[in-house]
Short mmCIF file of C-alpha atoms and ligand atoms in Angstrom, two decimals:
data_model
loop_
_atom_site.label_atom_id
_atom_site.label_comp_id
_atom_site.label_asym_id
_atom_site.label_seq_id
_atom_site.Cartn_x
_atom_site.Cartn_y
_atom_site.Cartn_z
CA MET A 1 220.62 -87.61 -122.91
CA GLU A 2 223.31 -85.89 -120.85
CA VAL A 3 222.02 -84.27 -117.64
CA ALA A 4 224.04 -81.66 -115.75
CA ILE A 5 222.76 -80.35 -112.42
CA ALA A 6 224.61 -77.09 -111.92
CA GLN A 7 225.34 -75.14 -108.71
CA ASP A 8 224.24 -71.75 -109.99
CA SER A 9 223.48 -69.67 -113.03
CA ASP A 10 227.20 -69.01 -113.71
CA GLU A 11 227.86 -72.73 -113.98
CA ILE A 12 224.80 -73.17 -116.23
CA GLY A 13 226.19 -70.46 -118.51
CA ARG A 14 229.66 -72.02 -118.56
CA ILE A 15 228.47 -75.54 -119.40
CA ALA A 16 226.20 -74.31 -122.22
CA ALA A 17 228.81 -71.86 -123.55
CA ASP A 18 231.48 -74.60 -123.61
CA LEU A 19 229.27 -76.59 -126.01
CA PHE A 20 228.60 -73.55 -128.21
CA GLU A 21 232.25 -72.53 -128.21
CA GLU A 22 233.37 -76.05 -129.13
CA THR A 23 230.97 -75.98 -132.09
CA ILE A 24 232.10 -72.53 -133.27
CA ARG A 25 235.84 -73.20 -132.82
CA SER A 26 235.55 -76.40 -134.88
CA ASN A 27 233.47 -74.60 -137.53
CA PRO A 28 233.63 -70.78 -137.48
CA ALA A 29 230.75 -70.72 -139.99
CA ALA A 30 228.48 -72.72 -137.65
CA VAL A 31 224.72 -72.25 -137.79
CA LEU A 32 223.37 -71.43 -134.33
CA GLY A 33 219.81 -71.98 -133.10
CA LEU A 34 218.79 -69.26 -130.65
CA ALA A 35 215.92 -69.19 -128.16
CA THR A 36 214.13 -66.52 -126.15
CA GLY A 37 212.85 -66.62 -122.57
CA SER A 38 214.89 -66.20 -119.40
CA SER A 39 216.47 -69.69 -119.49
CA PRO A 40 219.12 -69.00 -122.20
CA LEU A 41 220.28 -65.71 -120.61
CA PRO A 42 223.21 -67.28 -118.65
CA LEU A 43 224.43 -68.76 -121.97
CA TYR A 44 224.18 -65.45 -123.82
CA GLY A 45 225.89 -63.63 -120.92
CA GLU A 46 228.82 -66.06 -120.98
CA LEU A 47 229.13 -66.02 -124.79
CA ILE A 48 229.17 -62.20 -124.72
CA ARG A 49 231.93 -62.31 -122.08
CA ARG A 50 233.98 -64.79 -124.13
CA HIS A 51 233.49 -62.58 -127.19
CA ARG A 52 234.74 -59.49 -125.34
CA GLU A 53 237.49 -61.07 -123.28
CA GLU A 54 238.60 -64.14 -125.23
CA GLY A 55 237.96 -63.23 -128.85
CA LEU A 56 235.19 -65.74 -129.52
CA SER A 57 233.79 -64.52 -132.84
CA PHE A 58 230.39 -64.93 -134.46
CA ALA A 59 231.43 -63.02 -137.60
CA SER A 60 231.15 -66.07 -139.85
CA CYS A 61 228.20 -67.70 -138.03
CA ARG A 62 224.56 -67.58 -139.00
CA ALA A 63 221.66 -67.88 -136.55
CA PHE A 64 217.98 -68.80 -136.61
CA THR A 65 215.55 -68.12 -133.78
CA LEU A 66 212.89 -70.64 -132.77
CA ASP A 67 209.60 -68.82 -132.69
CA GLU A 68 207.72 -65.52 -132.72
CA TYR A 69 204.46 -64.00 -131.57
CA VAL A 70 201.94 -63.14 -134.25
CA GLY A 71 200.48 -59.65 -134.15
CA LEU A 72 203.08 -57.68 -132.21
CA PRO A 73 204.26 -54.47 -133.90
CA LEU A 74 207.83 -54.52 -135.26
CA ASP A 75 209.15 -52.25 -132.49
CA HIS A 76 207.49 -54.16 -129.59
CA PRO A 77 210.20 -55.07 -127.02
CA GLU A 78 208.65 -58.52 -126.45
CA ARG A 79 208.80 -59.41 -130.11
CA TYR A 80 211.21 -62.34 -129.97
CA ARG A 81 213.34 -60.99 -132.79
CA ASN A 82 213.85 -57.78 -130.75
CA PHE A 83 214.58 -59.77 -127.59
CA ILE A 84 217.40 -61.69 -129.32
CA GLU A 85 218.79 -58.46 -130.74
CA ALA A 86 218.80 -56.77 -127.33
CA GLU A 87 219.99 -59.70 -125.20
CA PHE A 88 222.61 -61.22 -127.49
CA GLU A 89 223.03 -60.14 -131.10
CA ARG A 90 223.96 -56.49 -130.54
CA HIS A 91 226.64 -57.43 -128.00
CA VAL A 92 228.63 -59.69 -130.33
CA ASP A 93 229.85 -59.50 -133.95
CA PHE A 94 227.27 -61.22 -136.16
CA ALA A 95 227.45 -59.82 -139.70
CA GLU A 96 224.46 -57.74 -140.85
CA GLY A 97 221.45 -59.88 -141.78
CA THR A 98 222.85 -63.19 -140.54
CA VAL A 99 220.38 -63.61 -137.66
CA GLN A 100 216.90 -64.54 -138.81
CA GLY A 101 213.58 -65.27 -137.12
CA PRO A 102 210.23 -66.57 -138.36
CA ASP A 103 208.02 -63.74 -139.59
CA GLY A 104 205.04 -63.17 -137.31
CA THR A 105 203.90 -60.13 -139.33
CA ALA A 106 203.47 -61.86 -142.71
CA SER A 107 200.02 -61.68 -144.29
CA ASP A 108 200.54 -65.25 -145.54
CA LEU A 109 201.89 -67.02 -142.45
CA ALA A 110 201.95 -70.46 -144.09
CA ALA A 111 204.16 -69.14 -146.92
CA ALA A 112 206.43 -67.35 -144.43
CA CYS A 113 206.81 -70.56 -142.39
CA ALA A 114 207.66 -72.58 -145.51
CA ALA A 115 210.23 -69.92 -146.50
CA TYR A 116 211.78 -70.16 -143.03
CA GLU A 117 212.20 -73.93 -143.35
CA THR A 118 213.89 -73.36 -146.71
CA ALA A 119 216.22 -70.71 -145.24
CA ILE A 120 217.33 -73.10 -142.48
CA SER A 121 218.00 -75.95 -144.88
CA ASP A 122 219.73 -73.64 -147.42
CA ALA A 123 222.08 -72.61 -144.59
CA GLY A 124 222.95 -76.30 -144.11
CA GLY A 125 220.80 -76.88 -141.02
CA VAL A 126 221.37 -75.89 -137.40
CA ASP A 127 224.65 -77.10 -135.85
CA ILE A 128 223.75 -76.32 -132.24
CA GLN A 129 220.38 -75.32 -130.81
CA ILE A 130 219.69 -73.79 -127.38
CA LEU A 131 216.24 -74.50 -125.91
CA GLY A 132 214.23 -73.59 -122.82
CA ILE A 133 211.15 -75.54 -121.79
CA GLY A 134 207.65 -74.36 -120.88
CA SER A 135 206.08 -75.46 -117.60
CA ASN A 136 203.69 -77.55 -119.75
CA GLY A 137 206.58 -79.25 -121.54
CA HIS A 138 206.56 -77.15 -124.70
CA ILE A 139 209.75 -76.39 -126.62
CA ALA A 140 209.76 -73.31 -128.83
CA PHE A 141 205.96 -72.85 -129.04
CA ASN A 142 205.12 -76.52 -129.69
CA GLU A 143 202.29 -76.87 -127.24
CA PRO A 144 200.94 -80.21 -125.92
CA GLY A 145 199.24 -82.05 -128.77
CA SER A 146 201.79 -80.86 -131.37
CA SER A 147 202.72 -83.51 -133.88
CA LEU A 148 206.08 -84.98 -132.94
CA ALA A 149 206.98 -84.58 -136.64
CA SER A 150 205.68 -81.00 -136.98
CA ARG A 151 207.40 -78.35 -139.10
CA THR A 152 207.47 -74.54 -138.84
CA ARG A 153 203.88 -73.32 -138.69
CA ALA A 154 201.40 -70.90 -137.15
CA GLU A 155 199.98 -72.15 -133.85
CA VAL A 156 197.54 -71.23 -131.10
CA LEU A 157 199.08 -70.68 -127.65
CA THR A 158 197.64 -72.43 -124.58
CA GLU A 159 196.24 -70.30 -121.81
CA ARG A 160 198.94 -71.72 -119.50
CA THR A 161 201.72 -70.45 -121.76
CA ARG A 162 200.04 -67.06 -122.16
CA ASP A 163 199.68 -66.92 -118.38
CA ASP A 164 203.35 -67.90 -117.84
CA ASN A 165 204.44 -65.21 -120.32
CA ALA A 166 202.09 -62.48 -119.03
CA ARG A 167 204.95 -61.39 -116.75
CA PHE A 168 206.63 -59.92 -119.82
CA PHE A 169 203.42 -57.99 -120.71
CA ASP A 170 202.88 -56.02 -117.46
CA GLY A 171 201.21 -59.11 -115.94
CA ASP A 172 198.24 -58.49 -118.27
CA LEU A 173 197.04 -61.70 -119.95
CA SER A 174 194.96 -59.72 -122.45
CA LYS A 175 198.17 -58.19 -123.89
CA VAL A 176 199.74 -61.61 -124.62
CA PRO A 177 199.17 -62.65 -128.26
CA GLU A 178 197.04 -65.74 -128.86
CA LEU A 179 198.91 -66.85 -131.98
CA CYS A 180 202.53 -67.59 -132.75
CA VAL A 181 204.77 -69.01 -135.45
CA THR A 182 207.16 -71.71 -134.32
CA GLN A 183 209.72 -74.15 -135.63
CA GLY A 184 208.16 -77.61 -135.41
CA LEU A 185 209.39 -80.52 -133.32
CA GLY A 186 210.58 -82.22 -136.52
CA THR A 187 212.49 -79.04 -137.44
CA ILE A 188 214.16 -78.79 -134.02
CA MET A 189 215.06 -82.49 -134.07
CA GLU A 190 217.19 -81.88 -137.19
CA ALA A 191 219.62 -79.67 -135.24
CA ARG A 192 222.86 -81.62 -134.93
CA ARG A 193 223.35 -80.82 -131.25
CA ILE A 194 220.78 -79.63 -128.70
CA VAL A 195 221.29 -77.92 -125.33
CA LEU A 196 218.26 -77.36 -123.07
CA ILE A 197 218.34 -75.17 -119.96
CA ALA A 198 215.64 -75.33 -117.26
CA THR A 199 215.63 -73.66 -113.85
CA GLY A 200 213.19 -73.27 -110.94
CA THR A 201 210.56 -75.48 -109.31
CA GLY A 202 207.98 -74.43 -111.91
CA LYS A 203 209.87 -76.55 -114.47
CA ALA A 204 210.38 -79.65 -112.27
CA GLU A 205 207.37 -81.58 -113.58
CA ALA A 206 208.18 -80.84 -117.23
CA VAL A 207 211.83 -81.78 -116.65
CA ALA A 208 210.84 -85.12 -115.08
CA HIS A 209 208.78 -85.94 -118.17
CA LEU A 210 211.54 -84.72 -120.51
CA VAL A 211 214.26 -86.87 -118.95
CA GLU A 212 212.41 -89.86 -117.49
CA GLY A 213 208.86 -89.86 -118.88
CA ALA A 214 207.24 -91.61 -121.81
CA VAL A 215 207.63 -89.95 -125.21
CA SER A 216 204.30 -88.29 -125.84
CA ALA A 217 202.71 -85.30 -127.54
CA ARG A 218 201.26 -84.47 -124.10
CA TRP A 219 204.81 -83.40 -123.09
CA PRO A 220 206.32 -82.25 -126.42
CA ALA A 221 209.91 -81.93 -125.11
CA THR A 222 210.00 -85.71 -124.60
CA ILE A 223 210.68 -86.09 -128.35
CA LEU A 224 214.26 -85.07 -127.47
CA GLN A 225 214.77 -88.57 -126.02
CA HIS A 226 214.99 -89.66 -129.66
CA HIS A 227 217.86 -87.24 -130.39
CA ALA A 228 221.40 -88.61 -130.05
CA ASP A 229 223.12 -85.42 -128.81
CA VAL A 230 221.13 -83.57 -126.15
CA THR A 231 222.54 -81.94 -123.01
CA VAL A 232 219.99 -80.88 -120.39
CA ILE A 233 221.36 -78.30 -117.91
CA LEU A 234 219.37 -77.89 -114.69
CA ASP A 235 219.56 -76.26 -111.30
CA ASP A 236 218.65 -78.05 -108.06
CA ALA A 237 215.09 -76.71 -108.09
CA SER A 238 214.20 -77.96 -111.56
CA SER A 239 215.73 -81.39 -110.86
CA THR A 240 213.72 -82.22 -107.72
CA ALA A 241 211.24 -84.56 -109.45
CA LEU A 242 213.97 -86.64 -111.17
CA ARG A 243 214.15 -90.13 -109.68
CA LEU A 244 217.72 -90.67 -110.85
CA ALA A 245 219.11 -87.22 -109.93
CA ASP A 246 221.92 -88.73 -107.83
CA TYR A 247 222.97 -90.96 -110.71
CA TYR A 248 223.00 -88.02 -113.17
CA ARG A 249 225.22 -86.07 -110.77
CA GLU A 250 227.65 -89.00 -110.44
CA ARG A 251 227.69 -89.63 -114.19
CA TRP A 252 228.32 -85.98 -115.03
CA ALA A 253 231.13 -85.77 -112.45
CA ALA A 254 232.73 -88.99 -113.74
CA ARG A 255 232.64 -87.81 -117.35
CA HIS A 256 233.96 -84.37 -116.61
CA ARG A 257 236.54 -85.21 -113.96
CA ARG A 258 239.82 -83.69 -114.95
C1 LIG B 301 208.39 -69.25 -124.23
C2 LIG B 301 209.24 -69.61 -125.45
C3 LIG B 301 210.04 -70.85 -125.23
C4 LIG B 301 210.70 -70.82 -123.87
C5 LIG B 301 209.66 -70.74 -122.80
C6 LIG B 301 210.24 -70.75 -121.39
O1 LIG B 301 207.14 -69.81 -124.24
N1 LIG B 301 208.49 -69.73 -126.65
O2 LIG B 301 211.00 -70.97 -126.27
O3 LIG B 301 211.48 -71.97 -123.70
O4 LIG B 301 208.96 -69.52 -122.98
O5 LIG B 301 210.63 -69.46 -121.01
P1 LIG B 301 211.53 -69.15 -119.78
O6 LIG B 301 212.89 -69.60 -120.13
O7 LIG B 301 211.47 -67.66 -119.61
O8 LIG B 301 210.95 -69.88 -118.62
#
């Protein structure tokens, strides 16, 4: 697991965007895995800038989002599909219909989740996946106790996650859906390359488990220790509980010294 401890949000965006750009330049038809939440925003901002100023194109790419609330109306701004459209998709040049998300409005959620798995594998699988992490160690909406081999499915959100996300719903917990659909940990692990961004002291405990803890369903992100190509990009605040933070800084500097 590569660990970068960045100075600021611009550097976080640059490091993550370098990995995405490398993937897209080597395969213009790359399949991208997109995530919601505030953590990926520096990446999307930098990719949008490179699209506008440096001609980075997404015209031949496809993209799949990680998860979705169940029960939000199609035009709700916090619907994850709408978030991705507003924060990233509409600012670059994806072709019509090439960005897909799991369907949280389907009457048969199990069938919709199975169809989503098929769509990802029919596209050849995800080449590069961006992730955030929940304060309880979830990735996508794989809450503690998720099977480490889980696939795309409907799930029940923990109160902690609903509480964390209430800030997007006028601070009103009762407005946060109780159900979601999410790619499973087994699904995410099939992405060929994974980039995870975490910032702020609220993520420090989850980050310590992710990078240095035991692999356990209690902290679902720890499954990423079994993936061969993961880059974790942190700020100072989210890295405070890492015992080997100094070593990660030295290692990153040594590998990226020009
Ligand atoms: C939600 C999403 C996750 C995301 C997490 C952290 O629960 N389902 O994919 O990683 O929030 O969000 P943020 O980056 O805003 O802290």
